[in-house]
mmCIF file of C-alpha atoms in Angstrom:
data_model
loop_
_atom_site.group_PDB
_atom_site.id
_atom_site.type_symbol
_atom_site.label_atom_id
_atom_site.label_comp_id
_atom_site.label_asym_id
_atom_site.label_seq_id
_atom_site.Cartn_x
_atom_site.Cartn_y
_atom_site.Cartn_z
ATOM 1 C CA MET B 652 -62.831 1.302 19.538
ATOM 2 C CA THR B 653 -62.898 4.737 17.674
ATOM 3 C CA ALA B 654 -63.259 7.629 19.763
ATOM 4 C CA THR B 655 -66.911 8.129 18.933
ATOM 5 C CA LEU B 656 -67.725 4.764 19.765
ATOM 6 C CA SER B 657 -65.812 4.835 22.963
ATOM 7 C CA GLU B 658 -67.883 7.914 23.946
ATOM 8 C CA THR B 659 -71.125 6.199 23.111
ATOM 9 C CA ALA B 660 -70.232 3.165 25.098
ATOM 10 C CA ARG B 661 -69.225 5.294 28.019
ATOM 11 C CA ARG B 662 -72.507 6.954 28.014
ATOM 12 C CA ALA B 663 -74.474 3.760 27.531
ATOM 13 C CA ARG B 664 -72.363 2.373 30.650
ATOM 14 C CA VAL B 665 -73.448 5.316 32.814
ATOM 15 C CA ALA B 666 -77.096 4.933 31.522
ATOM 16 C CA ALA B 667 -77.147 1.194 32.311
ATOM 17 C CA SER B 668 -75.494 1.713 35.752
ATOM 18 C CA SER B 669 -78.345 4.310 36.417
ATOM 19 C CA GLY B 670 -80.775 1.585 35.737
ATOM 20 C CA PHE B 671 -79.286 -0.870 38.118
ATOM 21 C CA ALA B 672 -78.937 1.812 40.863
ATOM 22 C CA ALA B 673 -82.685 2.848 40.458
ATOM 23 C CA GLN B 674 -83.874 -0.750 40.529
ATOM 24 C CA GLY B 675 -81.816 -1.349 43.907
ATOM 25 C CA PHE B 676 -83.127 1.886 45.269
ATOM 26 C CA VAL B 677 -86.831 1.085 44.604
ATOM 27 C CA TYR B 678 -86.500 -2.417 45.554
ATOM 28 C CA ALA B 679 -84.935 -1.464 49.015
ATOM 29 C CA THR B 680 -87.307 1.068 49.860
ATOM 30 C CA LEU B 681 -90.340 -1.234 49.120
ATOM 31 C CA LEU B 682 -89.047 -4.315 50.939
ATOM 32 C CA THR B 683 -87.588 -2.485 54.080
ATOM 33 C CA ASN B 684 -91.002 -1.042 54.348
ATOM 34 C CA LEU B 685 -92.843 -4.358 54.551
ATOM 35 C CA ASN B 686 -93.209 -4.316 58.226
ATOM 36 C CA ARG B 687 -94.915 -0.918 57.952
ATOM 37 C CA PHE B 688 -97.395 -2.152 55.289
ATOM 38 C CA LYS B 689 -98.122 -4.931 57.689
ATOM 39 C CA ASP B 690 -98.858 -2.466 60.322
ATOM 40 C CA ARG B 691 -100.598 -0.067 58.125
ATOM 41 C CA TYR B 692 -103.072 -2.662 56.526
ATOM 42 C CA GLY B 693 -103.288 -5.262 59.505
ATOM 43 C CA VAL B 694 -101.976 -8.101 57.521
ATOM 44 C CA ASP B 695 -99.709 -10.960 58.493
ATOM 45 C CA ASP B 696 -96.551 -12.813 57.366
ATOM 46 C CA GLY B 697 -98.804 -15.292 55.313
ATOM 47 C CA GLN B 698 -100.379 -12.438 53.207
ATOM 48 C CA ILE B 699 -97.077 -10.847 52.585
ATOM 49 C CA THR B 700 -95.815 -14.129 51.429
ATOM 50 C CA LEU B 701 -98.590 -14.260 48.937
ATOM 51 C CA VAL B 702 -97.780 -10.773 47.616
ATOM 52 C CA VAL B 703 -94.208 -11.771 46.991
ATOM 53 C CA LEU B 704 -95.359 -14.793 45.099
ATOM 54 C CA GLY B 705 -97.693 -12.684 42.986
ATOM 55 C CA VAL B 706 -94.729 -10.300 42.383
ATOM 56 C CA CYS B 707 -92.517 -13.133 41.305
ATOM 57 C CA VAL B 708 -95.153 -14.481 38.910
ATOM 58 C CA MET B 709 -95.747 -11.011 37.350
ATOM 59 C CA ALA B 710 -91.808 -10.495 37.070
ATOM 60 C CA ALA B 711 -91.747 -13.707 35.069
ATOM 61 C CA LEU B 712 -94.226 -12.225 32.779
ATOM 62 C CA GLY B 713 -92.180 -9.081 32.551
ATOM 63 C CA THR B 714 -89.384 -11.157 31.506
ATOM 64 C CA LEU B 715 -91.317 -12.726 28.612
ATOM 65 C CA VAL B 716 -92.505 -8.968 27.649
ATOM 66 C CA ALA B 717 -88.746 -8.012 27.731
ATOM 67 C CA ASP B 718 -87.884 -11.031 25.356
ATOM 68 C CA ARG B 719 -90.266 -9.883 22.820
ATOM 69 C CA VAL B 720 -89.432 -6.220 22.921
ATOM 70 C CA ALA B 721 -85.701 -6.979 22.787
ATOM 71 C CA ARG B 722 -86.494 -8.532 19.326
ATOM 72 C CA THR B 723 -87.616 -5.125 17.833
ATOM 73 C CA GLU B 724 -85.579 -2.313 16.493
ATOM 74 C CA SER B 725 -85.701 -0.672 19.866
ATOM 75 C CA GLY B 726 -83.879 -3.615 21.535
ATOM 76 C CA SER B 727 -82.951 -3.741 25.133
ATOM 77 C CA ARG B 728 -82.618 0.176 25.518
ATOM 78 C CA ALA B 729 -86.513 0.194 25.289
ATOM 79 C CA VAL B 730 -86.872 -2.858 27.504
ATOM 80 C CA LEU B 731 -85.052 -1.092 30.320
ATOM 81 C CA GLY B 732 -86.427 2.471 29.800
ATOM 82 C CA VAL B 733 -90.068 1.277 29.555
ATOM 83 C CA GLY B 734 -89.619 -1.088 32.545
ATOM 84 C CA LEU B 735 -88.387 1.708 34.767
ATOM 85 C CA LEU B 736 -91.370 3.894 33.856
ATOM 86 C CA VAL B 737 -93.611 0.801 34.932
ATOM 87 C CA ILE B 738 -91.850 0.617 38.109
ATOM 88 C CA ALA B 739 -92.312 4.537 38.722
ATOM 89 C CA ALA B 740 -96.024 3.969 38.188
ATOM 90 C CA ALA B 741 -96.391 1.010 40.469
ATOM 91 C CA VAL B 742 -94.455 2.832 43.257
ATOM 92 C CA VAL B 743 -96.977 5.753 43.092
ATOM 93 C CA VAL B 744 -99.902 3.200 43.389
ATOM 94 C CA ALA B 745 -98.258 1.557 46.303
ATOM 95 C CA SER B 746 -97.365 4.739 47.974
ATOM 96 C CA VAL B 747 -101.051 6.070 48.062
ATOM 97 C CA ALA B 748 -102.941 2.823 48.276
ATOM 98 C CA PRO B 749 -105.870 3.375 50.597
ATOM 99 C CA GLY B 750 -106.403 -0.288 51.159
ATOM 100 C CA PHE B 751 -104.553 -3.616 50.983
ATOM 101 C CA GLY B 752 -106.117 -4.452 47.765
ATOM 102 C CA VAL B 753 -104.805 -1.396 45.965
ATOM 103 C CA LEU B 754 -101.307 -2.063 47.548
ATOM 104 C CA VAL B 755 -101.336 -5.705 46.070
ATOM 105 C CA ALA B 756 -102.185 -4.308 42.586
ATOM 106 C CA GLY B 757 -99.501 -1.789 42.802
ATOM 107 C CA PHE B 758 -97.085 -4.565 43.886
ATOM 108 C CA LEU B 759 -98.185 -6.778 40.830
ATOM 109 C CA VAL B 760 -97.545 -3.929 38.444
ATOM 110 C CA PHE B 761 -94.259 -3.458 40.023
ATOM 111 C CA GLY B 762 -93.539 -7.188 39.339
ATOM 112 C CA VAL B 763 -94.043 -6.640 35.606
ATOM 113 C CA GLY B 764 -91.680 -3.712 35.691
ATOM 114 C CA MET B 765 -89.110 -5.439 37.703
ATOM 115 C CA GLY B 766 -89.003 -8.462 35.274
ATOM 116 C CA MET B 767 -88.409 -6.028 32.366
ATOM 117 C CA VAL B 768 -85.832 -4.085 34.261
ATOM 118 C CA ASP B 769 -83.986 -7.142 35.517
ATOM 119 C CA ALA B 770 -83.762 -8.518 31.956
ATOM 120 C CA GLY B 771 -82.986 -5.018 30.421
ATOM 121 C CA THR B 772 -80.237 -4.038 32.746
ATOM 122 C CA ASN B 773 -78.550 -7.515 32.200
ATOM 123 C CA MET B 774 -79.048 -7.287 28.406
ATOM 124 C CA GLN B 775 -77.533 -3.703 28.338
ATOM 125 C CA ALA B 776 -74.735 -4.747 30.582
ATOM 126 C CA VAL B 777 -73.666 -7.721 28.664
ATOM 127 C CA ALA B 778 -73.622 -5.824 25.454
ATOM 128 C CA ILE B 779 -71.494 -3.070 26.884
ATOM 129 C CA GLN B 780 -69.127 -5.533 28.489
ATOM 130 C CA HIS B 781 -68.744 -6.966 25.107
ATOM 131 C CA GLU B 782 -68.044 -3.713 23.744
ATOM 132 C CA TYR B 783 -65.426 -2.887 26.160
ATOM 133 C CA GLY B 784 -63.870 -6.260 25.895
ATOM 134 C CA ARG B 785 -63.256 -6.740 29.684
ATOM 135 C CA SER B 786 -65.110 -7.855 32.680
ATOM 136 C CA LEU B 787 -67.625 -5.117 33.886
ATOM 137 C CA LEU B 788 -70.673 -7.084 35.230
ATOM 138 C CA THR B 789 -69.799 -7.058 38.874
ATOM 139 C CA GLY B 790 -69.280 -3.216 38.530
ATOM 140 C CA PHE B 791 -72.664 -2.835 37.133
ATOM 141 C CA TYR B 792 -74.307 -4.860 39.955
ATOM 142 C CA ALA B 793 -72.351 -2.595 42.426
ATOM 143 C CA SER B 794 -74.487 0.255 40.994
ATOM 144 C CA TRP B 795 -77.573 -1.678 42.092
ATOM 145 C CA SER B 796 -76.035 -2.285 45.579
ATOM 146 C CA VAL B 797 -75.308 1.423 45.905
ATOM 147 C CA GLY B 798 -78.986 2.289 45.141
ATOM 148 C CA GLY B 799 -80.177 -0.316 47.542
ATOM 149 C CA ILE B 800 -77.960 0.998 50.296
ATOM 150 C CA ILE B 801 -79.303 4.365 49.864
ATOM 151 C CA GLY B 802 -82.979 3.190 49.813
ATOM 152 C CA ALA B 803 -82.482 1.016 52.873
ATOM 153 C CA VAL B 804 -80.699 3.874 54.886
ATOM 154 C CA LEU B 805 -83.534 6.342 53.712
ATOM 155 C CA VAL B 806 -86.131 4.180 55.191
ATOM 156 C CA ALA B 807 -84.234 3.714 58.402
ATOM 157 C CA VAL B 808 -83.559 7.298 58.797
ATOM 158 C CA THR B 809 -87.010 8.533 58.022
ATOM 159 C CA ALA B 810 -88.595 5.948 60.383
ATOM 160 C CA GLY B 811 -90.923 7.761 62.500
ATOM 161 C CA ARG B 812 -89.869 11.071 61.152
ATOM 162 C CA VAL B 813 -91.919 11.358 57.746
ATOM 163 C CA PRO B 814 -95.550 10.459 57.451
ATOM 164 C CA ASP B 815 -96.947 7.114 56.215
ATOM 165 C CA GLU B 816 -100.379 8.446 56.043
ATOM 166 C CA PRO B 817 -102.128 9.024 53.703
ATOM 167 C CA VAL B 818 -98.960 8.852 51.424
ATOM 168 C CA ALA B 819 -95.806 6.731 52.178
ATOM 169 C CA VAL B 820 -93.258 9.537 51.570
ATOM 170 C CA ALA B 821 -90.034 7.530 51.836
ATOM 171 C CA THR B 822 -91.448 4.892 49.329
ATOM 172 C CA LEU B 823 -92.697 7.628 46.849
ATOM 173 C CA THR B 824 -89.276 8.928 46.312
ATOM 174 C CA GLY B 825 -88.724 5.606 44.336
ATOM 175 C CA ALA B 826 -91.038 6.991 41.548
ATOM 176 C CA LEU B 827 -88.736 10.060 40.974
ATOM 177 C CA VAL B 828 -85.603 8.001 40.883
ATOM 178 C CA ALA B 829 -86.871 5.418 38.528
ATOM 179 C CA GLY B 830 -88.468 8.169 36.268
ATOM 180 C CA ALA B 831 -84.882 9.872 36.062
ATOM 181 C CA ALA B 832 -83.215 6.815 35.123
ATOM 182 C CA SER B 833 -85.625 5.955 32.557
ATOM 183 C CA VAL B 834 -84.948 9.235 30.794
ATOM 184 C CA LEU B 835 -81.277 8.668 30.875
ATOM 185 C CA VAL B 836 -81.610 5.006 29.526
ATOM 186 C CA LEU B 837 -83.927 5.999 26.710
ATOM 187 C CA ALA B 838 -81.589 8.926 25.778
ATOM 188 C CA SER B 839 -78.214 7.118 26.125
ATOM 189 C CA GLY B 840 -78.798 3.551 26.428
ATOM 190 C CA TRP B 841 -76.809 1.094 24.227
ATOM 191 C CA ARG B 842 -78.322 0.959 20.712
ATOM 192 C CA GLY B 843 -75.662 -1.110 19.156
ATOM 193 C CA ALA B 844 -76.772 -4.403 17.179
ATOM 194 C CA THR B 845 -75.590 -7.614 18.289
ATOM 195 C CA VAL B 846 -73.334 -9.482 15.808
ATOM 196 C CA ALA B 847 -75.281 -12.153 13.987
ATOM 197 C CA VAL B 848 -73.873 -15.761 13.853
ATOM 198 C CA ARG B 849 -75.066 -18.103 11.125
ATOM 199 C CA ALA B 850 -75.843 -21.788 11.728
ATOM 200 C CA ASP B 851 -72.244 -22.627 10.677
ATOM 201 C CA GLY B 852 -70.905 -20.418 13.546
ATOM 202 C CA VAL B 853 -69.600 -17.707 11.069
ATOM 203 C CA ALA B 854 -70.044 -14.289 12.303
ATOM 204 C CA ARG B 855 -71.550 -11.796 10.100
ATOM 205 C CA PRO B 856 -71.564 -8.076 11.140
ATOM 206 C CA ASP B 857 -73.529 -6.911 8.047
ATOM 207 C CA GLU B 858 -76.385 -9.410 9.148
ATOM 208 C CA ALA B 859 -76.669 -7.927 12.676
ATOM 209 C CA LEU B 860 -79.728 -8.953 14.458
ATOM 210 C CA ALA B 861 -81.179 -8.409 18.134
ATOM 211 C CA PHE B 862 -81.646 -12.313 18.091
ATOM 212 C CA PRO B 863 -79.678 -14.155 15.558
ATOM 213 C CA VAL B 864 -81.504 -17.321 14.333
ATOM 214 C CA ALA B 865 -80.397 -20.521 12.833
ATOM 215 C CA ASP B 866 -83.627 -21.049 10.598
ATOM 216 C CA GLY B 867 -85.147 -17.545 10.468
ATOM 217 C CA SER B 868 -87.347 -18.224 13.464
ATOM 218 C CA LYS B 869 -85.635 -19.596 16.452
ATOM 219 C CA PRO B 870 -82.573 -18.323 18.519
ATOM 220 C CA LEU B 871 -79.534 -20.606 18.807
ATOM 221 C CA VAL B 872 -79.541 -21.073 22.580
ATOM 222 C CA PRO B 873 -77.751 -23.878 24.179
ATOM 223 C CA TRP B 874 -80.120 -24.888 26.953
ATOM 224 C CA GLY B 875 -77.728 -27.097 28.863
ATOM 225 C CA ALA B 876 -75.418 -24.151 29.461
ATOM 226 C CA VAL B 877 -78.281 -21.971 30.300
ATOM 227 C CA VAL B 878 -79.864 -24.368 32.975
ATOM 228 C CA LEU B 879 -76.362 -24.716 34.506
ATOM 229 C CA LEU B 880 -76.015 -21.048 35.043
ATOM 230 C CA GLY B 881 -79.509 -20.891 35.978
ATOM 231 C CA LEU B 882 -78.758 -23.137 38.963
ATOM 232 C CA GLY B 883 -76.438 -20.397 40.152
ATOM 233 C CA VAL B 884 -78.907 -17.738 39.649
ATOM 234 C CA VAL B 885 -81.530 -19.521 41.590
ATOM 235 C CA ALA B 886 -79.248 -20.115 44.524
ATOM 236 C CA PHE B 887 -78.243 -16.532 44.628
ATOM 237 C CA TYR B 888 -81.858 -15.137 44.351
ATOM 238 C CA VAL B 889 -82.963 -17.579 47.098
ATOM 239 C CA ALA B 890 -80.543 -16.051 49.502
ATOM 240 C CA ASP B 891 -80.736 -12.671 48.230
ATOM 241 C CA THR B 892 -84.656 -12.386 48.314
ATOM 242 C CA ALA B 893 -84.642 -14.164 51.700
ATOM 243 C CA ILE B 894 -82.516 -11.573 53.104
ATOM 244 C CA SER B 895 -84.134 -8.502 51.274
ATOM 245 C CA THR B 896 -87.748 -9.796 52.170
ATOM 246 C CA TRP B 897 -87.359 -11.009 55.480
ATOM 247 C CA SER B 898 -84.210 -9.497 57.099
ATOM 248 C CA THR B 899 -86.106 -6.443 58.368
ATOM 249 C CA ILE B 900 -88.976 -8.592 59.766
ATOM 250 C CA TYR B 901 -86.639 -11.045 61.271
ATOM 251 C CA LEU B 902 -84.787 -8.394 63.231
ATOM 252 C CA ASP B 903 -88.103 -6.727 64.233
ATOM 253 C CA ASP B 904 -90.223 -9.767 65.212
ATOM 254 C CA VAL B 905 -87.604 -12.306 66.130
ATOM 255 C CA MET B 906 -84.719 -10.201 67.489
ATOM 256 C CA LEU B 907 -86.932 -7.665 68.905
ATOM 257 C CA ALA B 908 -84.875 -4.808 67.303
ATOM 258 C CA SER B 909 -86.067 -1.290 67.175
ATOM 259 C CA ALA B 910 -87.917 0.312 64.210
ATOM 260 C CA SER B 911 -84.777 2.152 63.311
ATOM 261 C CA PHE B 912 -82.400 -0.863 63.813
ATOM 262 C CA ALA B 913 -84.388 -3.462 61.857
ATOM 263 C CA PRO B 914 -83.746 -2.101 58.218
ATOM 264 C CA LEU B 915 -79.937 -1.903 58.950
ATOM 265 C CA GLY B 916 -79.799 -5.708 58.409
ATOM 266 C CA TYR B 917 -80.491 -5.268 54.734
ATOM 267 C CA ALA B 918 -78.343 -2.124 54.620
ATOM 268 C CA ALA B 919 -75.346 -4.012 56.049
ATOM 269 C CA TYR B 920 -76.001 -6.815 53.623
ATOM 270 C CA LEU B 921 -76.171 -4.399 50.651
ATOM 271 C CA THR B 922 -72.952 -2.581 51.900
ATOM 272 C CA THR B 923 -70.687 -5.723 51.979
ATOM 273 C CA THR B 924 -72.327 -6.798 48.544
ATOM 274 C CA LEU B 925 -71.120 -3.508 47.136
ATOM 275 C CA GLY B 926 -67.623 -4.205 48.383
ATOM 276 C CA SER B 927 -67.553 -7.673 46.884
ATOM 277 C CA ARG B 928 -69.007 -6.341 43.435
ATOM 278 C CA LEU B 929 -66.355 -3.432 43.442
ATOM 279 C CA ALA B 930 -63.710 -6.031 43.869
ATOM 280 C CA GLY B 931 -65.176 -8.741 41.786
ATOM 281 C CA ASP B 932 -64.069 -7.726 38.230
ATOM 282 C CA PRO B 933 -60.392 -7.285 39.362
ATOM 283 C CA LEU B 934 -60.597 -10.580 41.186
ATOM 284 C CA VAL B 935 -61.926 -12.359 38.105
ATOM 285 C CA ARG B 936 -59.273 -10.971 35.971
ATOM 286 C CA ARG B 937 -56.578 -12.195 38.239
ATOM 287 C CA TRP B 938 -57.983 -15.553 39.550
ATOM 288 C CA GLY B 939 -60.748 -16.555 37.189
ATOM 289 C CA ARG B 940 -64.428 -17.026 37.464
ATOM 290 C CA VAL B 941 -64.345 -20.336 39.198
ATOM 291 C CA VAL B 942 -62.168 -19.382 42.106
ATOM 292 C CA VAL B 943 -64.098 -15.957 42.685
ATOM 293 C CA LEU B 944 -67.432 -17.796 42.432
ATOM 294 C CA ARG B 945 -66.427 -20.698 44.893
ATOM 295 C CA GLY B 946 -65.033 -18.384 47.439
ATOM 296 C CA GLY B 947 -68.039 -16.105 47.352
ATOM 297 C CA ALA B 948 -70.291 -18.871 47.792
ATOM 298 C CA LEU B 949 -68.516 -20.170 50.874
ATOM 299 C CA VAL B 950 -68.346 -16.808 52.535
ATOM 300 C CA GLY B 951 -71.922 -16.243 51.858
ATOM 301 C CA ALA B 952 -72.879 -19.580 53.354
ATOM 302 C CA ALA B 953 -70.839 -18.836 56.470
ATOM 303 C CA GLY B 954 -72.755 -15.492 56.955
ATOM 304 C CA LEU B 955 -76.157 -17.215 56.665
ATOM 305 C CA VAL B 956 -75.159 -19.745 59.185
ATOM 306 C CA LEU B 957 -74.362 -16.975 61.553
ATOM 307 C CA VAL B 958 -77.768 -15.443 60.768
ATOM 308 C CA VAL B 959 -79.547 -18.790 61.827
ATOM 309 C CA ALA B 960 -77.238 -19.097 64.929
ATOM 310 C CA ALA B 961 -77.355 -15.524 66.148
ATOM 311 C CA PRO B 962 -78.098 -15.073 69.796
ATOM 312 C CA GLY B 963 -79.158 -11.311 69.374
ATOM 313 C CA GLN B 964 -79.657 -8.523 66.920
ATOM 314 C CA TRP B 965 -76.047 -7.659 66.548
ATOM 315 C CA ALA B 966 -74.863 -11.130 65.713
ATOM 316 C CA ALA B 967 -77.502 -11.313 63.090
ATOM 317 C CA LEU B 968 -76.595 -8.001 61.646
ATOM 318 C CA ALA B 969 -73.074 -9.401 61.379
ATOM 319 C CA GLY B 970 -74.362 -12.589 59.568
ATOM 320 C CA PHE B 971 -76.163 -10.510 56.975
ATOM 321 C CA ALA B 972 -72.907 -8.387 56.509
ATOM 322 C CA VAL B 973 -70.721 -11.482 56.050
ATOM 323 C CA ALA B 974 -73.373 -12.992 53.711
ATOM 324 C CA GLY B 975 -73.309 -9.921 51.507
ATOM 325 C CA ALA B 976 -69.403 -10.126 51.289
ATOM 326 C CA GLY B 977 -69.675 -13.512 49.590
ATOM 327 C CA LEU B 978 -73.059 -13.578 47.888
ATOM 328 C CA GLY B 979 -72.498 -10.340 45.870
ATOM 329 C CA VAL B 980 -70.418 -11.875 43.066
ATOM 330 C CA ILE B 981 -72.599 -14.900 42.249
ATOM 331 C CA ALA B 982 -75.374 -13.472 40.027
ATOM 332 C CA PRO B 983 -73.192 -10.970 38.047
ATOM 333 C CA LEU B 984 -70.710 -13.805 37.295
ATOM 334 C CA CYS B 985 -73.663 -16.012 35.962
ATOM 335 C CA PHE B 986 -74.925 -13.332 33.684
ATOM 336 C CA SER B 987 -71.401 -12.607 32.620
ATOM 337 C CA ALA B 988 -71.011 -16.073 31.562
ATOM 338 C CA ALA B 989 -74.214 -15.985 29.794
ATOM 339 C CA GLY B 990 -72.452 -13.463 27.288
ATOM 340 C CA ASP B 991 -69.969 -16.280 26.542
ATOM 341 C CA VAL B 992 -72.486 -19.054 25.928
ATOM 342 C CA ALA B 993 -73.653 -18.027 22.439
ATOM 343 C CA PRO B 994 -72.166 -14.775 21.029
ATOM 344 C CA GLY B 995 -74.581 -12.933 19.030
ATOM 345 C CA HIS B 996 -77.360 -14.440 21.073
ATOM 346 C CA ALA B 997 -76.675 -12.747 24.344
ATOM 347 C CA ASP B 998 -80.131 -11.054 24.787
ATOM 348 C CA ALA B 999 -81.830 -14.465 24.131
ATOM 349 C CA VAL B 1000 -79.710 -16.034 26.700
ATOM 350 C CA VAL B 1001 -80.097 -13.338 29.249
ATOM 351 C CA ALA B 1002 -83.866 -13.290 28.842
ATOM 352 C CA ARG B 1003 -83.996 -16.992 29.472
ATOM 353 C CA LEU B 1004 -81.577 -17.096 32.219
ATOM 354 C CA ASN B 1005 -83.435 -14.259 34.039
ATOM 355 C CA VAL B 1006 -86.532 -16.406 34.535
ATOM 356 C CA PHE B 1007 -84.565 -18.506 36.963
ATOM 357 C CA ASN B 1008 -84.201 -15.265 38.905
ATOM 358 C CA TYR B 1009 -87.826 -15.628 39.836
ATOM 359 C CA VAL B 1010 -87.585 -19.199 40.517
ATOM 360 C CA GLY B 1011 -84.963 -18.279 43.234
ATOM 361 C CA ALA B 1012 -87.145 -15.233 44.322
ATOM 362 C CA VAL B 1013 -90.151 -17.588 44.836
ATOM 363 C CA LEU B 1014 -88.192 -20.017 46.952
ATOM 364 C CA GLY B 1015 -86.396 -17.198 48.823
ATOM 365 C CA GLY B 1016 -89.326 -15.009 49.419
ATOM 366 C CA VAL B 1017 -92.164 -17.568 49.624
ATOM 367 C CA LEU B 1018 -90.584 -20.711 50.987
ATOM 368 C CA VAL B 1019 -88.604 -18.959 53.826
ATOM 369 C CA GLY B 1020 -91.748 -17.213 54.726
ATOM 370 C CA ALA B 1021 -93.844 -20.230 54.744
ATOM 371 C CA ILE B 1022 -91.208 -22.033 57.208
ATOM 372 C CA GLY B 1023 -91.239 -18.790 59.107
ATOM 373 C CA SER B 1024 -95.044 -18.800 59.505
ATOM 374 C CA THR B 1025 -95.133 -22.539 60.712
ATOM 375 C CA SER B 1026 -91.884 -22.717 62.891
ATOM 376 C CA SER B 1027 -89.175 -20.037 63.075
ATOM 377 C CA LEU B 1028 -88.248 -17.529 60.582
ATOM 378 C CA GLY B 1029 -84.587 -18.122 61.483
ATOM 379 C CA LEU B 1030 -84.968 -21.769 60.269
ATOM 380 C CA GLY B 1031 -86.028 -20.539 56.891
ATOM 381 C CA PHE B 1032 -82.632 -19.382 56.103
ATOM 382 C CA ILE B 1033 -81.383 -22.891 56.299
ATOM 383 C CA VAL B 1034 -82.886 -23.232 52.637
ATOM 384 C CA PRO B 1035 -80.347 -20.683 50.938
ATOM 385 C CA ILE B 1036 -77.406 -22.215 52.948
ATOM 386 C CA VAL B 1037 -77.910 -25.521 51.246
ATOM 387 C CA LEU B 1038 -78.218 -24.023 47.661
ATOM 388 C CA VAL B 1039 -75.401 -21.638 48.113
ATOM 389 C CA VAL B 1040 -73.249 -24.554 49.497
ATOM 390 C CA ALA B 1041 -74.381 -26.407 46.161
ATOM 391 C CA VAL B 1042 -72.842 -23.500 44.065
ATOM 392 C CA ALA B 1043 -69.645 -23.827 45.770
ATOM 393 C CA VAL B 1044 -69.501 -27.544 45.101
ATOM 394 C CA LEU B 1045 -70.449 -26.946 41.272
ATOM 395 C CA ALA B 1046 -68.433 -23.856 40.832
ATOM 396 C CA GLY B 1047 -65.933 -25.637 38.591
ATOM 397 C CA ARG B 1048 -68.522 -26.015 35.880
ATOM 398 C CA PHE B 1049 -69.163 -22.318 35.620
ATOM 399 C CA GLY B 1050 -65.754 -21.880 34.014
ATOM 400 C CA VAL B 1051 -67.105 -23.607 31.008
ATOM 401 C CA ALA B 1052 -68.479 -21.553 28.272
ATOM 402 C CA ARG B 1053 -70.056 -23.211 25.124
ATOM 403 C CA ARG B 1054 -69.953 -20.891 22.072
ATOM 404 C CA VAL B 1055 -72.016 -21.421 19.067
ATOM 405 C CA GLY B 1056 -69.913 -23.016 16.400
ATOM 406 C CA THR B 1057 -66.957 -23.714 18.788
ATOM 407 C CA PRO B 1058 -66.116 -26.317 21.331
ATOM 408 C CA ALA B 1059 -66.569 -25.513 25.014
ATOM 409 C CA THR B 1060 -63.743 -23.798 26.786
ATOM 410 C CA ALA B 1061 -62.683 -24.126 30.445
ATOM 411 C CA GLY B 1062 -61.598 -21.450 32.781
ATOM 412 C CA SER B 1063 -63.230 -18.534 30.880
ATOM 413 C CA GLY B 1064 -63.022 -15.284 32.720
ATOM 414 C CA ALA B 1065 -66.002 -13.167 33.089
ATOM 415 C CA GLY B 1066 -66.313 -11.096 29.976
ATOM 416 C CA GLY B 1067 -62.571 -11.704 29.355
#
């Protein structure tokens, strides 16, 4: 890289990291406040489950919007920047909602923004990783974890100390964070075009397109590889959404934890998730994607088992922490592999892979909640255990990256 390009890439890396962090912060402040929203509007777990389902559906719509916007000259930078602004607006609506109906509207708008931001952050991260030429994805996701930890701790610290009426002050801070990140992304986000790949597999830098195509209309995306990676994404987001959505309510309602203790389950999960993501890129460079992915899945499953079997709040807290230590690497390694599937088509692959995010979110947020509503919320965590174990069994397949115009290669390192 030239000095100028290196500086551009570094600024883009900081901007993309801010997008990840802002998303994590807003997500944490909203979800760790779900028990307060329940009390404030007099709703039950079933209604919260329906809201989560609506958010996931709208997030899938946001991903489709991201796919379209990324095809324009503005590219994924605009996807991420605009998505953050949508999230900021949604947070304001949710924070000042005078009734449950307005709150639902705010969450649905948040879903659209979340879909755009999820796709935009991964598109930016994959492109920047390609520019650097080494594994960076778990580091980007570490920024998400940092934002989430700060958000969860903020909610725990302010519980009972700042007003929820008429404005949820702790939640409202998310609008400021998302807005600031949007400004940074729009100013410094990655603008570089993706190298085009013709149908014969020959790279043509002078024909750079946001979404290279074979026939002028359709991206060259190998769906078999996308579906395989999608299975890993589904498994992670089932577990992640189950923990992020239900851990606070689980500790509050089932373990009878205090209002200040309950949000710490998610904070503990995010803290160890951060640790695994900070270590993830060096581990992948040393041991390869398959070993790291399989180890992470097994550790994550063990933590979830501890959550289900926990006799009290401290054991459950430890279970969430162990789960985070393993689960944290799964999603970034899946999206990192997406950059290897079809060079020149990374945005298209990421947009399609991101849809699996919300399949997992529906199963994790809705199915776990449904099980909890009919039996025990603890039993709901069995669903992610089964799926995460499946990732460990299939981990060997995640080392295979099919490149357009080249045969599949085994043992590919993330971004390597």
